[in-house]
Coordinates of C-alpha atoms in Angstrom, one line a residue:
M256 CA -25.2 11.6 31.4
A257 CA -24.2 12.7 28.0
F258 CA -22.5 15.8 29.5
F259 CA -20.3 13.7 31.7
Q260 CA -19.3 11.3 28.9
E261 CA -18.4 14.3 26.7
F262 CA -16.4 15.9 29.5
K263 CA -14.5 12.7 30.4
S264 CA -13.0 12.6 26.8
F265 CA -11.1 15.8 27.3
F266 CA -7.3 15.6 28.0
P267 CA -7.3 11.9 27.1
E268 CA -3.6 11.4 27.8
L269 CA -4.4 11.6 31.6
I270 CA -6.7 9.0 33.0
G271 CA -8.9 10.0 35.9
N272 CA -8.4 13.1 38.0
Y273 CA -11.7 14.6 36.6
H274 CA -11.8 17.3 39.3
A275 CA -8.4 18.7 38.0
K276 CA -9.7 18.6 34.4
L277 CA -12.9 20.3 35.4
A278 CA -11.0 23.1 37.2
L279 CA -8.9 23.8 34.1
I280 CA -11.9 23.8 31.7
L281 CA -13.8 26.2 34.1
N282 CA -10.8 28.6 33.9
L283 CA -10.8 28.3 30.1
I284 CA -14.4 29.3 30.0
D285 CA -14.1 32.2 32.5
Q286 CA -10.8 33.5 33.7
K287 CA -12.6 35.1 36.7
C288 CA -12.7 31.7 38.3
G289 CA -9.3 32.7 39.7
G290 CA -6.8 30.1 38.5
V291 CA -6.0 26.5 39.6
L292 CA -3.4 25.1 42.0
L293 CA -2.7 21.4 41.3
I294 CA -1.4 19.7 44.4
G295 CA 0.0 16.2 44.6
K296 CA 3.0 13.9 45.2
R297 CA 5.5 12.9 42.5
G298 CA 4.1 10.9 39.6
V299 CA 0.4 11.7 39.9
G300 CA 0.3 13.7 36.7
K301 CA 0.6 17.4 37.7
S302 CA 3.3 18.3 35.2
L303 CA 1.6 16.2 32.5
L304 CA -1.7 18.0 32.9
L305 CA 0.0 21.3 32.9
K306 CA 1.8 20.3 29.7
L307 CA -1.5 19.2 28.1
F308 CA -3.0 22.5 29.0
K309 CA -0.1 24.3 27.4
K310 CA -0.4 22.1 24.3
F311 CA -4.1 23.2 24.1
L312 CA -3.2 26.9 24.3
N313 CA -0.5 26.5 21.6
L314 CA -2.8 24.7 19.2
F315 CA -5.3 27.5 19.2
N316 CA -2.9 30.5 19.6
L317 CA -4.1 31.4 23.1
S318 CA -1.5 33.5 24.8
Y319 CA 0.3 32.4 28.0
I320 CA 3.6 33.0 29.9
E321 CA 5.7 30.4 31.7
I322 CA 7.6 31.5 34.8
P323 CA 10.7 29.3 35.5
L324 CA 12.1 28.7 39.0
N325 CA 15.3 30.6 38.0
V326 CA 13.5 33.8 37.2
T327 CA 14.9 37.1 38.4
E328 CA 13.1 40.1 39.7
E329 CA 14.1 42.1 36.6
N330 CA 12.6 39.3 34.4
L331 CA 9.3 39.6 36.3
I332 CA 8.7 43.3 36.4
G333 CA 10.9 44.5 33.5
G334 CA 14.0 46.6 33.2
I335 CA 16.3 48.5 30.7
D336 CA 16.7 47.2 27.2
I337 CA 20.5 47.6 26.8
E338 CA 20.7 47.3 23.0
K339 CA 18.1 50.0 22.4
T340 CA 19.4 52.2 25.2
L341 CA 22.9 52.2 23.7
E342 CA 21.5 52.8 20.3
K343 CA 19.3 55.8 21.2
G344 CA 21.2 57.2 24.2
I345 CA 18.1 57.3 26.4
K346 CA 16.6 54.7 28.8
V347 CA 14.4 52.3 26.9
Y348 CA 12.2 50.2 29.1
Q349 CA 11.7 46.4 28.4
E350 CA 8.5 44.9 29.7
G351 CA 8.7 42.0 32.1
L352 CA 7.0 38.6 32.0
L353 CA 4.1 39.8 34.2
E354 CA 3.2 42.6 31.9
K355 CA 3.4 40.3 28.9
A356 CA 0.9 38.0 30.6
K357 CA -1.8 40.7 30.7
N358 CA -5.3 39.1 30.3
S359 CA -3.7 35.7 29.5
Y360 CA -2.5 32.6 31.5
V361 CA 0.6 32.3 33.7
L362 CA 1.9 28.8 34.0
I363 CA 4.1 28.0 37.0
E364 CA 5.5 24.6 37.9
E365 CA 6.4 23.9 41.6
I366 CA 5.1 27.4 42.6
N367 CA 6.0 26.7 46.3
L368 CA 9.7 26.7 45.4
L369 CA 9.7 30.3 44.2
P370 CA 11.0 32.9 46.6
T371 CA 8.4 34.7 48.7
E372 CA 9.5 38.1 47.2
Y373 CA 8.7 36.9 43.7
L374 CA 5.4 35.4 44.8
S375 CA 4.4 38.7 46.2
L376 CA 5.1 40.4 42.9
I377 CA 3.2 37.7 41.0
F378 CA 0.1 38.0 43.2
Q379 CA 0.1 41.8 43.7
T380 CA 0.2 43.0 40.2
S381 CA -3.0 44.0 38.4
Y382 CA -2.6 42.6 34.9
N383 CA -5.7 40.3 35.2
Y384 CA -3.9 37.1 34.3
T385 CA -4.9 33.6 35.4
I386 CA -2.4 31.5 37.3
I387 CA -2.3 27.8 36.6
A388 CA 0.3 26.2 38.9
T389 CA 1.5 22.9 40.4
M390 CA 2.8 22.1 43.9
N391 CA 4.3 19.1 45.7
P392 CA 3.5 19.5 49.4
E393 CA 6.5 17.3 50.3
E394 CA 8.9 19.9 49.0
G395 CA 7.5 22.9 50.8
S396 CA 4.5 24.8 51.7
I397 CA 3.0 28.1 50.4
S398 CA 1.8 31.0 52.5
P399 CA -2.0 30.9 53.2
H400 CA -2.0 34.5 52.1
F401 CA -1.0 33.5 48.6
L402 CA -3.0 30.3 48.7
D403 CA -6.2 32.2 49.3
K404 CA -5.7 34.2 46.1
M405 CA -5.9 31.1 44.0
G406 CA -9.5 30.5 42.8
M407 CA -9.4 26.7 42.9
C408 CA -7.3 24.0 44.5
V409 CA -7.3 20.3 43.5
Y410 CA -5.6 17.4 45.1
M411 CA -4.5 14.9 42.5
E412 CA -4.2 11.2 43.3
R413 CA -2.5 8.2 41.7
I414 CA -4.5 5.7 39.6
D415 CA -5.4 2.9 41.9
N416 CA -7.9 0.7 40.0
F417 CA -7.5 -1.9 37.4
E418 CA -9.8 -0.4 34.8
D419 CA -8.0 2.9 34.6
Y420 CA -4.6 1.2 34.3
S421 CA -6.0 -0.9 31.4
D422 CA -7.4 2.1 29.6
L423 CA -4.1 3.9 29.9
L424 CA -2.1 1.0 28.5
R425 CA -4.5 0.5 25.6
L426 CA -4.3 4.2 24.8
W427 CA -0.5 4.4 24.8
G428 CA -0.2 1.0 23.1
N429 CA -2.1 2.2 20.0
Y430 CA 0.6 4.7 19.1
R431 CA -0.2 4.9 15.4
V432 CA -3.4 6.7 15.8
L433 CA -2.5 8.7 18.9
D434 CA -1.7 12.0 17.1
E435 CA -4.8 12.0 15.0
F436 CA -7.0 11.1 18.0
Y437 CA -5.4 13.8 20.2
L438 CA -5.7 16.5 17.6
E439 CA -9.4 15.6 17.0
N440 CA -10.0 15.6 20.7
Y441 CA -8.4 19.1 21.2
E442 CA -10.3 20.5 18.3
K443 CA -13.5 19.3 19.9
L444 CA -12.5 20.8 23.3
Y445 CA -11.7 24.1 21.6
R446 CA -15.1 24.2 19.9
Y447 CA -16.8 23.3 23.1
V448 CA -15.0 25.9 25.2
S449 CA -15.6 28.6 22.5
F450 CA -19.3 27.8 22.4
V451 CA -19.7 27.8 26.2
K452 CA -17.8 31.1 26.4
A453 CA -20.2 32.7 24.1
C454 CA -23.1 31.5 26.2
R455 CA -21.6 32.4 29.5
S456 CA -22.8 36.1 29.6
N457 CA -26.4 34.9 29.1
I458 CA -26.4 32.8 32.3
G459 CA -28.9 34.4 34.7
Y460 CA -29.3 34.0 38.5
E461 CA -31.7 34.9 41.3
D462 CA -30.7 37.0 44.2
T463 CA -31.2 34.0 46.5
I464 CA -28.2 32.3 45.0
W465 CA -26.0 34.8 46.8
D466 CA -27.6 33.8 50.1
Y467 CA -27.0 30.2 49.3
I468 CA -23.3 30.8 48.4
V469 CA -22.8 32.6 51.7
E470 CA -24.5 29.8 53.6
V471 CA -22.3 27.2 51.9
C472 CA -19.1 29.2 52.9
L473 CA -20.3 29.7 56.5
K474 CA -21.1 26.0 56.8
N475 CA -17.7 25.0 55.6
M476 CA -16.0 27.5 58.0
V477 CA -14.3 29.5 55.2
S478 CA -11.9 32.0 56.6
T479 CA -11.9 34.7 53.9
H480 CA -14.4 36.5 51.6
R481 CA -12.7 35.7 48.3
A482 CA -14.4 32.3 48.3
E483 CA -17.9 33.7 47.7
I484 CA -16.7 35.6 44.6
F485 CA -14.8 32.7 43.1
L486 CA -17.6 30.3 43.9
F487 CA -20.1 32.4 42.0
F488 CA -18.0 32.6 38.9
A489 CA -17.2 28.9 39.0
A490 CA -20.9 28.0 39.4
R491 CA -21.8 30.3 36.5
A492 CA -19.2 28.6 34.3
F493 CA -20.4 25.2 35.3
A494 CA -24.0 26.1 34.5
A495 CA -22.8 27.2 31.0
M496 CA -21.0 23.9 30.6
K497 CA -24.2 22.0 31.2
G498 CA -26.1 24.3 28.8
E499 CA -28.5 25.6 31.5
G500 CA -29.7 29.2 31.6
M501 CA -29.7 29.8 35.4
I502 CA -27.3 29.2 38.2
K503 CA -28.8 26.6 40.6
P504 CA -27.8 25.5 44.1
E505 CA -26.7 22.1 42.6
H506 CA -24.2 23.9 40.4
V507 CA -22.8 25.6 43.5
N508 CA -22.6 22.3 45.4
F509 CA -20.8 20.7 42.5
V510 CA -17.9 23.2 42.2
A511 CA -17.7 24.0 45.9
P512 CA -15.0 21.4 46.7
L513 CA -12.8 23.0 44.1
V514 CA -13.1 26.5 45.6
L515 CA -13.3 25.7 49.3
L516 CA -10.8 22.9 49.8
H517 CA -7.8 25.1 50.6
R518 CA -9.9 27.7 52.5
K519 CA -11.4 25.5 55.2
R520 CA -10.4 26.2 58.8
E521 CA -9.2 23.1 60.7
I522 CA -11.3 22.4 63.8
E523 CA -9.7 20.2 66.4
E524 CA -11.9 17.6 67.9
K525 CA -11.1 16.3 71.3
P526 CA -11.2 12.5 71.7
K527 CA -14.3 11.1 73.3
P528 CA -13.8 9.3 76.6
Q529 CA -14.2 5.5 76.7
N530 CA -17.2 3.9 78.5
K531 CA -15.2 2.8 81.5
E532 CA -13.7 6.2 82.0
E533 CA -17.1 7.8 81.7
E534 CA -18.3 5.5 84.4
N535 CA -15.4 6.3 86.7
Q536 CA -15.9 10.0 86.1
Q537 CA -19.6 9.7 87.0
N538 CA -18.8 7.7 90.1
L539 CA -16.3 10.3 91.2
Q540 CA -18.8 13.1 90.7
K541 CA -21.4 11.1 92.8
N542 CA -18.9 10.7 95.6
Q543 CA -18.1 14.4 95.6
N544 CA -21.8 15.2 95.8
L545 CA -22.3 12.8 98.6
Q546 CA -19.4 14.4 100.6
K547 CA -21.0 17.8 100.1
E548 CA -24.5 16.6 101.4
P549 CA -25.0 16.8 105.2
P550 CA -25.8 13.5 107.0
K551 CA -29.5 12.8 107.3
N552 CA -29.3 11.4 110.9
P553 CA -26.6 13.4 112.8
P554 CA -25.2 11.7 115.9
S555 CA -26.5 12.7 119.3
K556 CA -24.3 14.7 121.6
G557 CA -24.9 12.2 124.4
K558 CA -23.1 9.0 125.2
D559 CA -22.7 6.5 122.4
S560 CA -24.7 3.3 122.7
K561 CA -22.9 0.1 123.3
P562 CA -23.5 -1.5 119.9
E563 CA -22.2 1.6 118.1
R564 CA -19.1 1.7 120.2
E565 CA -18.4 -2.0 119.6
K566 CA -18.8 -1.4 115.8
E567 CA -16.3 1.4 115.8
E568 CA -13.7 -0.6 117.8
K569 CA -14.1 -3.5 115.2
E570 CA -13.5 -1.1 112.3
L571 CA -10.4 0.3 114.0
S572 CA -9.0 -3.2 114.6
D573 CA -9.6 -4.0 110.9
L574 CA -7.8 -0.9 109.8
K575 CA -4.7 -1.8 112.0
E576 CA -4.5 -5.1 110.1
V577 CA -4.5 -3.5 106.7
E578 CA -1.1 -3.3 105.0
I579 CA -0.4 0.2 103.7
V580 CA 1.5 0.2 100.4
F581 CA 3.5 3.3 99.5
P582 CA 4.4 4.2 95.9
S583 CA 7.9 3.3 95.0
I584 CA 10.4 5.8 93.7
P585 CA 10.5 5.5 89.9
K586 CA 13.6 3.7 88.6
E587 CA 15.8 5.1 85.9
E588 CA 15.4 3.4 82.6
V589 CA 17.3 3.6 79.3
F590 CA 14.9 3.0 76.4
E591 CA 16.0 1.8 73.0
L592 CA 15.7 3.9 69.9
G593 CA 12.3 3.8 68.2
E594 CA 11.6 3.7 64.5
V595 CA 13.6 6.1 62.4
F596 CA 11.5 7.8 59.7
K597 CA 11.7 10.6 57.2
P598 CA 10.7 13.7 59.0
K599 CA 8.6 16.4 57.4
R600 CA 10.6 19.2 55.9
I601 CA 11.2 22.1 58.2
F602 CA 10.9 25.5 56.4
L603 CA 12.3 28.5 58.2
R604 CA 11.8 32.1 57.2
K605 CA 14.5 34.0 55.3
D606 CA 16.1 37.2 56.6
R607 CA 18.3 39.9 55.0
I608 CA 21.6 39.2 56.9
A609 CA 24.6 38.5 54.7
R610 CA 26.6 35.5 56.1
T611 CA 29.8 33.6 55.2
T612 CA 28.5 30.1 56.3
S613 CA 27.2 27.4 54.0
G614 CA 24.7 24.5 54.4
R615 CA 21.6 23.1 52.8
R616 CA 18.6 24.3 55.0
T617 CA 17.6 27.9 54.6
K618 CA 18.3 30.6 52.0
S619 CA 20.3 33.6 53.1
K620 CA 22.3 36.4 51.6
T621 CA 25.9 35.2 51.2
L622 CA 29.3 36.9 51.1
L623 CA 30.9 33.8 49.6
K624 CA 31.9 33.7 45.9
G625 CA 29.3 31.1 45.1
G626 CA 25.6 31.4 45.3
R627 CA 22.5 32.4 43.3
F628 CA 22.5 36.0 41.8
I629 CA 19.5 38.0 43.1
R630 CA 20.0 41.7 42.0
S631 CA 22.5 44.4 41.4
V632 CA 23.5 46.7 44.2
M633 CA 25.6 49.8 44.5
F634 CA 27.6 48.6 47.5
S635 CA 28.9 45.2 48.6
K636 CA 31.4 43.9 51.0
D637 CA 32.7 41.1 48.7
K638 CA 33.2 43.5 45.7
D639 CA 32.0 40.9 43.2
V640 CA 31.3 43.2 40.2
D641 CA 28.1 42.7 38.2
L642 CA 29.2 43.4 34.7
F643 CA 25.7 43.3 33.1
G644 CA 24.3 45.7 35.8
T645 CA 27.3 48.1 35.4
I646 CA 26.8 48.3 31.6
K647 CA 23.0 48.7 32.1
T648 CA 23.7 51.7 34.4
A649 CA 26.1 53.4 32.1
A650 CA 24.2 52.8 28.9
P651 CA 21.8 55.8 29.0
F652 CA 24.7 58.3 29.4
Q653 CA 27.0 57.2 26.5
K654 CA 26.1 60.1 24.2
L655 CA 26.5 62.7 27.0
R656 CA 30.0 61.2 27.7
G657 CA 31.0 61.4 24.0
R658 CA 31.3 57.7 23.4
K659 CA 32.9 56.8 20.0
D660 CA 33.6 53.1 20.1
K661 CA 34.3 51.7 23.6
L662 CA 31.9 52.1 26.5
V663 CA 32.6 55.0 28.9
I664 CA 32.1 53.7 32.4
Y665 CA 32.5 55.9 35.5
K666 CA 33.1 54.8 39.0
E667 CA 29.6 55.6 40.1
D668 CA 28.3 53.2 37.4
I669 CA 29.8 50.1 38.9
R670 CA 27.3 47.7 40.4
Y671 CA 28.0 44.6 42.5
K672 CA 26.2 41.2 42.7
E673 CA 23.9 40.4 45.6
K674 CA 23.8 36.7 46.0
E675 CA 22.0 34.1 48.2
N676 CA 23.0 30.6 49.2
K677 CA 21.7 28.0 51.6
I678 CA 23.1 27.9 55.1
G679 CA 23.1 25.5 58.0
H680 CA 21.8 26.1 61.5
L681 CA 22.7 25.2 65.0
V682 CA 19.9 22.8 66.0
V683 CA 19.5 22.6 69.8
F684 CA 17.5 19.7 71.1
V685 CA 16.0 20.2 74.6
T686 CA 14.7 16.8 75.6
D687 CA 12.4 15.8 78.4
G688 CA 13.9 12.8 80.3
S689 CA 11.4 12.8 83.2
G690 CA 9.4 9.8 84.4
S691 CA 6.3 10.9 82.4
M692 CA 8.2 10.1 79.2
A693 CA 8.3 6.4 80.3
A694 CA 4.5 6.1 80.3
N695 CA 3.3 4.1 77.3
Q696 CA 7.0 3.9 76.3
R697 CA 6.8 7.4 74.8
M698 CA 10.6 7.7 75.2
I699 CA 11.1 5.0 72.5
A700 CA 9.1 7.0 70.0
T701 CA 10.7 10.2 71.1
K702 CA 14.2 8.9 70.6
G703 CA 13.2 7.6 67.2
A704 CA 11.9 11.1 66.3
I705 CA 15.1 12.8 67.6
M706 CA 17.3 10.3 65.6
S707 CA 15.2 11.1 62.5
L708 CA 15.7 14.8 63.0
L709 CA 19.5 14.2 63.6
M710 CA 19.7 12.5 60.2
D711 CA 17.9 15.4 58.6
C712 CA 20.4 17.8 60.3
Y713 CA 23.3 15.7 58.8
Q714 CA 21.8 16.0 55.3
K715 CA 21.3 19.8 55.7
R716 CA 24.8 20.2 57.1
D717 CA 23.6 21.6 60.5
K718 CA 25.4 21.6 63.8
V719 CA 23.6 19.9 66.7
A720 CA 23.6 20.2 70.5
M721 CA 21.6 18.3 73.0
I722 CA 20.2 19.2 76.5
L723 CA 18.5 16.7 78.8
F724 CA 16.4 17.8 81.7
R725 CA 15.2 15.4 84.4
K726 CA 15.0 15.0 88.2
F727 CA 16.1 18.4 89.6
K728 CA 18.4 19.8 86.9
A729 CA 19.3 20.1 83.3
E730 CA 22.7 19.3 81.6
V731 CA 24.3 19.7 78.2
V732 CA 24.9 16.1 77.2
L733 CA 26.2 17.2 73.8
P734 CA 27.9 20.6 73.1
P735 CA 27.5 22.0 69.5
T736 CA 29.1 19.6 67.1
S737 CA 28.8 18.4 63.5
S738 CA 29.2 14.8 64.4
V739 CA 26.0 12.9 64.0
E740 CA 27.7 9.7 65.2
L741 CA 28.5 11.3 68.5
A742 CA 24.9 12.6 68.8
H743 CA 23.6 9.1 68.1
K744 CA 25.7 7.6 70.8
K745 CA 24.6 10.2 73.4
L746 CA 21.0 9.8 72.3
K747 CA 21.1 6.0 72.7
D748 CA 22.3 6.3 76.3
L749 CA 19.8 9.0 77.5
P750 CA 18.2 7.9 80.8
T751 CA 14.6 8.4 81.7
G752 CA 13.1 8.9 85.2
G753 CA 12.4 11.5 87.8
N754 CA 10.7 14.9 87.8
T755 CA 10.3 17.5 85.0
P756 CA 12.5 20.6 85.6
L757 CA 11.4 22.2 82.3
S758 CA 12.5 25.7 83.3
A759 CA 16.0 24.4 84.0
G760 CA 16.2 22.9 80.5
L761 CA 15.1 26.1 78.9
L762 CA 17.5 28.1 81.0
E763 CA 20.4 25.8 80.0
A764 CA 19.4 26.3 76.3
Y765 CA 19.4 30.0 76.7
K766 CA 22.9 30.0 78.2
L767 CA 24.2 27.7 75.4
I768 CA 22.8 29.9 72.7
K769 CA 24.1 33.1 74.2
K770 CA 27.6 31.5 74.5
Y771 CA 27.5 30.3 70.9
H772 CA 26.5 33.7 69.6
L773 CA 29.6 35.2 71.2
K774 CA 31.7 33.2 68.7
F775 CA 29.2 33.1 65.8
P776 CA 27.1 36.2 66.2
K777 CA 25.1 35.9 62.9
D778 CA 24.5 32.1 62.9
R779 CA 20.9 31.0 62.9
I780 CA 19.5 28.8 65.7
L781 CA 16.8 26.2 65.6
L782 CA 15.6 25.3 69.1
V783 CA 13.6 22.0 69.2
V784 CA 11.9 21.4 72.6
I785 CA 10.6 17.9 73.0
T786 CA 8.3 17.6 76.0
D787 CA 4.8 17.1 77.2
G788 CA 5.1 20.5 79.0
K789 CA 4.2 19.1 82.5
A790 CA 6.7 21.1 84.5
N791 CA 6.7 20.4 88.2
I792 CA 10.2 21.4 89.5
P793 CA 11.2 25.1 89.7
I794 CA 14.7 26.4 89.7
K795 CA 14.1 28.5 92.8
F796 CA 12.5 26.9 95.9
Y797 CA 8.8 27.6 96.3
A798 CA 8.5 29.3 92.9
D799 CA 5.8 28.5 90.4
P800 CA 7.3 26.1 87.7
L801 CA 5.0 27.3 84.9
K802 CA 5.7 30.9 85.7
E803 CA 9.4 30.3 85.5
V804 CA 8.9 28.6 82.2
Q805 CA 6.9 31.5 80.9
N806 CA 9.6 34.1 82.0
I807 CA 12.5 32.1 80.5
S808 CA 10.5 31.6 77.3
Q809 CA 10.2 35.3 76.9
E810 CA 14.0 35.7 77.2
I811 CA 14.6 33.0 74.6
K812 CA 12.1 34.6 72.2
N813 CA 14.0 37.8 72.3
L814 CA 17.3 36.2 71.2
P815 CA 18.4 37.2 67.7
Y816 CA 18.3 34.8 64.7
I817 CA 16.3 32.1 66.6
E818 CA 13.3 30.0 65.7
T819 CA 11.7 27.4 67.9
I820 CA 9.7 24.2 67.4
V821 CA 7.8 22.5 70.2
V822 CA 7.3 18.7 69.7
D823 CA 4.4 17.6 72.0
T824 CA 5.0 14.1 73.4
E825 CA 1.7 13.9 75.3
V826 CA -0.6 11.0 74.4
K827 CA -3.6 12.7 72.9
S828 CA -5.8 9.6 73.0
E829 CA -5.9 9.6 76.8
F830 CA -9.0 10.9 78.6
L831 CA -6.9 13.3 80.6
R832 CA -5.1 15.7 78.2
M833 CA -3.5 18.9 79.5
D834 CA -2.1 20.4 76.3
L835 CA 0.6 22.2 78.2
A836 CA 3.0 22.0 75.3
K837 CA 0.6 24.2 73.3
D838 CA 1.0 26.9 76.0
L839 CA 4.8 26.5 75.8
A840 CA 4.7 26.9 72.1
Q841 CA 2.6 30.1 72.5
W842 CA 5.0 31.6 75.1
L843 CA 8.0 30.8 72.8
S844 CA 6.2 32.0 69.6
A845 CA 7.1 28.5 68.3
T846 CA 5.7 26.1 65.7
Y847 CA 3.7 23.4 67.5
I848 CA 3.9 19.8 66.2
P849 CA 2.5 16.7 67.9
L850 CA 4.9 13.8 67.9
E851 CA 2.7 11.8 65.7
D852 CA 2.6 14.5 63.0
L853 CA 6.4 14.7 62.7
K854 CA 6.5 12.2 59.9
A855 CA 6.7 13.3 56.3
E856 CA 3.4 11.6 55.5
S857 CA 1.6 14.0 57.9
L858 CA 1.0 17.0 55.7
T859 CA 0.1 19.5 58.5
N860 CA 0.8 22.6 56.3
L861 CA -2.2 21.6 54.1
I862 CA -5.2 19.6 55.4
I863 CA -6.1 17.6 52.3
Q864 CA -9.5 16.1 52.4
K865 CA -10.0 13.3 50.0
K866 CA -13.4 13.4 48.5
E867 CA -15.3 10.7 46.6
S868 CA -15.6 11.3 42.8
Q869 CA -18.8 13.1 41.8
F870 CA -18.6 11.9 38.2

């Protein structure tokens, strides 16, 4: 009990979030724990905790490096020191941030906003530094490949109880003694960490602890083998914190949530059928079995007896009186718009094509005058000279060129700026308007989702187009346009009813994209297919509808500069679920999103499991 009271007093400026504090202290004790990623929404204290950690490092002269979001490749890996190069006449190398961070700590705020190329440099170097980073999942995801290289991951939550709020206000209200109290607290933490560090190497373990660690990882469906290594070092550091001489299974259990949270594989559980549906299924199975069984008393081949003949005649007369009801042809309906919500952010991969368009969605190389500088290059179409890069290239040769006062620059020294800027996309909505969308009023929710995406397209300066497929054909109800008002009007009047010609809808999208690329060959396309995938009408007579969908999907997948999202509108709570939209997403190599997970609150990029506090 004394241990936990002592531990709770560390980082007093932040109330609660003891798992995050524990993860930081474990990495102070042993850098082999692999670093910490603090995940949470705005206002939960990620930046504050990182600031407190930096304050602790400053107080006791522990080395660290901060990597800002506007860092360049040259800042990371190093480059030429111009002043010394001009002075000595030879290339003088200047070390980068990553080399300066050797065997120390690297602090990164909002790591998910760094370009993928820079993250690759940060995680691939071998300078043995420990990364302490923060991330807001609402502002973008991070590749699972990079996520796996982080030793620990903690989900931070808001303060949601009265006692913690009161403690926080009392603490900040007594401002006169704050500085003295904090300094005393940090000195105590430094002595504590220094003592535990000295004892760390004396912690022993039995060989069976490795078997237990592997068992824990297998039980939690961990997808990689880094988990076992990080879990061992975390358990060793925790055993040292508690002042025990051996690593025990309870130490492994205590730190396992920190190490395994971001490594668990998601297992989809199918909904269990309700009781009535189970009974119906059992009755159906019994009837099928009864039909397969031969009759016990087969009728004789001779003449029927009189009572049996009278019985059959009576049954026939009863059948004649029965009124046969045929299913009516489904009527067309126009559903209203559903709830408009903030959709989850759609992040698309970057490419290396230089474009002249602008927007707010995806980063791309640009030929426009504006944009963010990336690197110096020898050739560029826009001829925007990089003065700094040019001087840097010419600097080592000034003595050879007989420089006296002014720099001697040759034509081959000239370097140009390579820049990137955000661009917009053409977003093509291919919407299912068949009768199945009327079931459970799914079209209301679908229209609300489309309207939400249209608002997102307006904010990102995208063009939009809309294709509706129903009955026996597909039609372009909205050609490519930048007018969200027009798109809203068309969406509001979309009818529902009839069959599902999914292949016709995909073919119409293929034609529209091909035609658009003739005019704008380098523009990027985002295809959003909103359907349950239950295709039942082919383009050609007597063809297999699903086979047609598969063939057209292959052609769409081969189009340049295109990415696809499949929004599944099927009701997953029903007993009968076909999951045909998943097959469609696989054929299109698309991102699969159920309609319910399209909201920003559904963080599908990271399955966050909230755990009860163990303190």
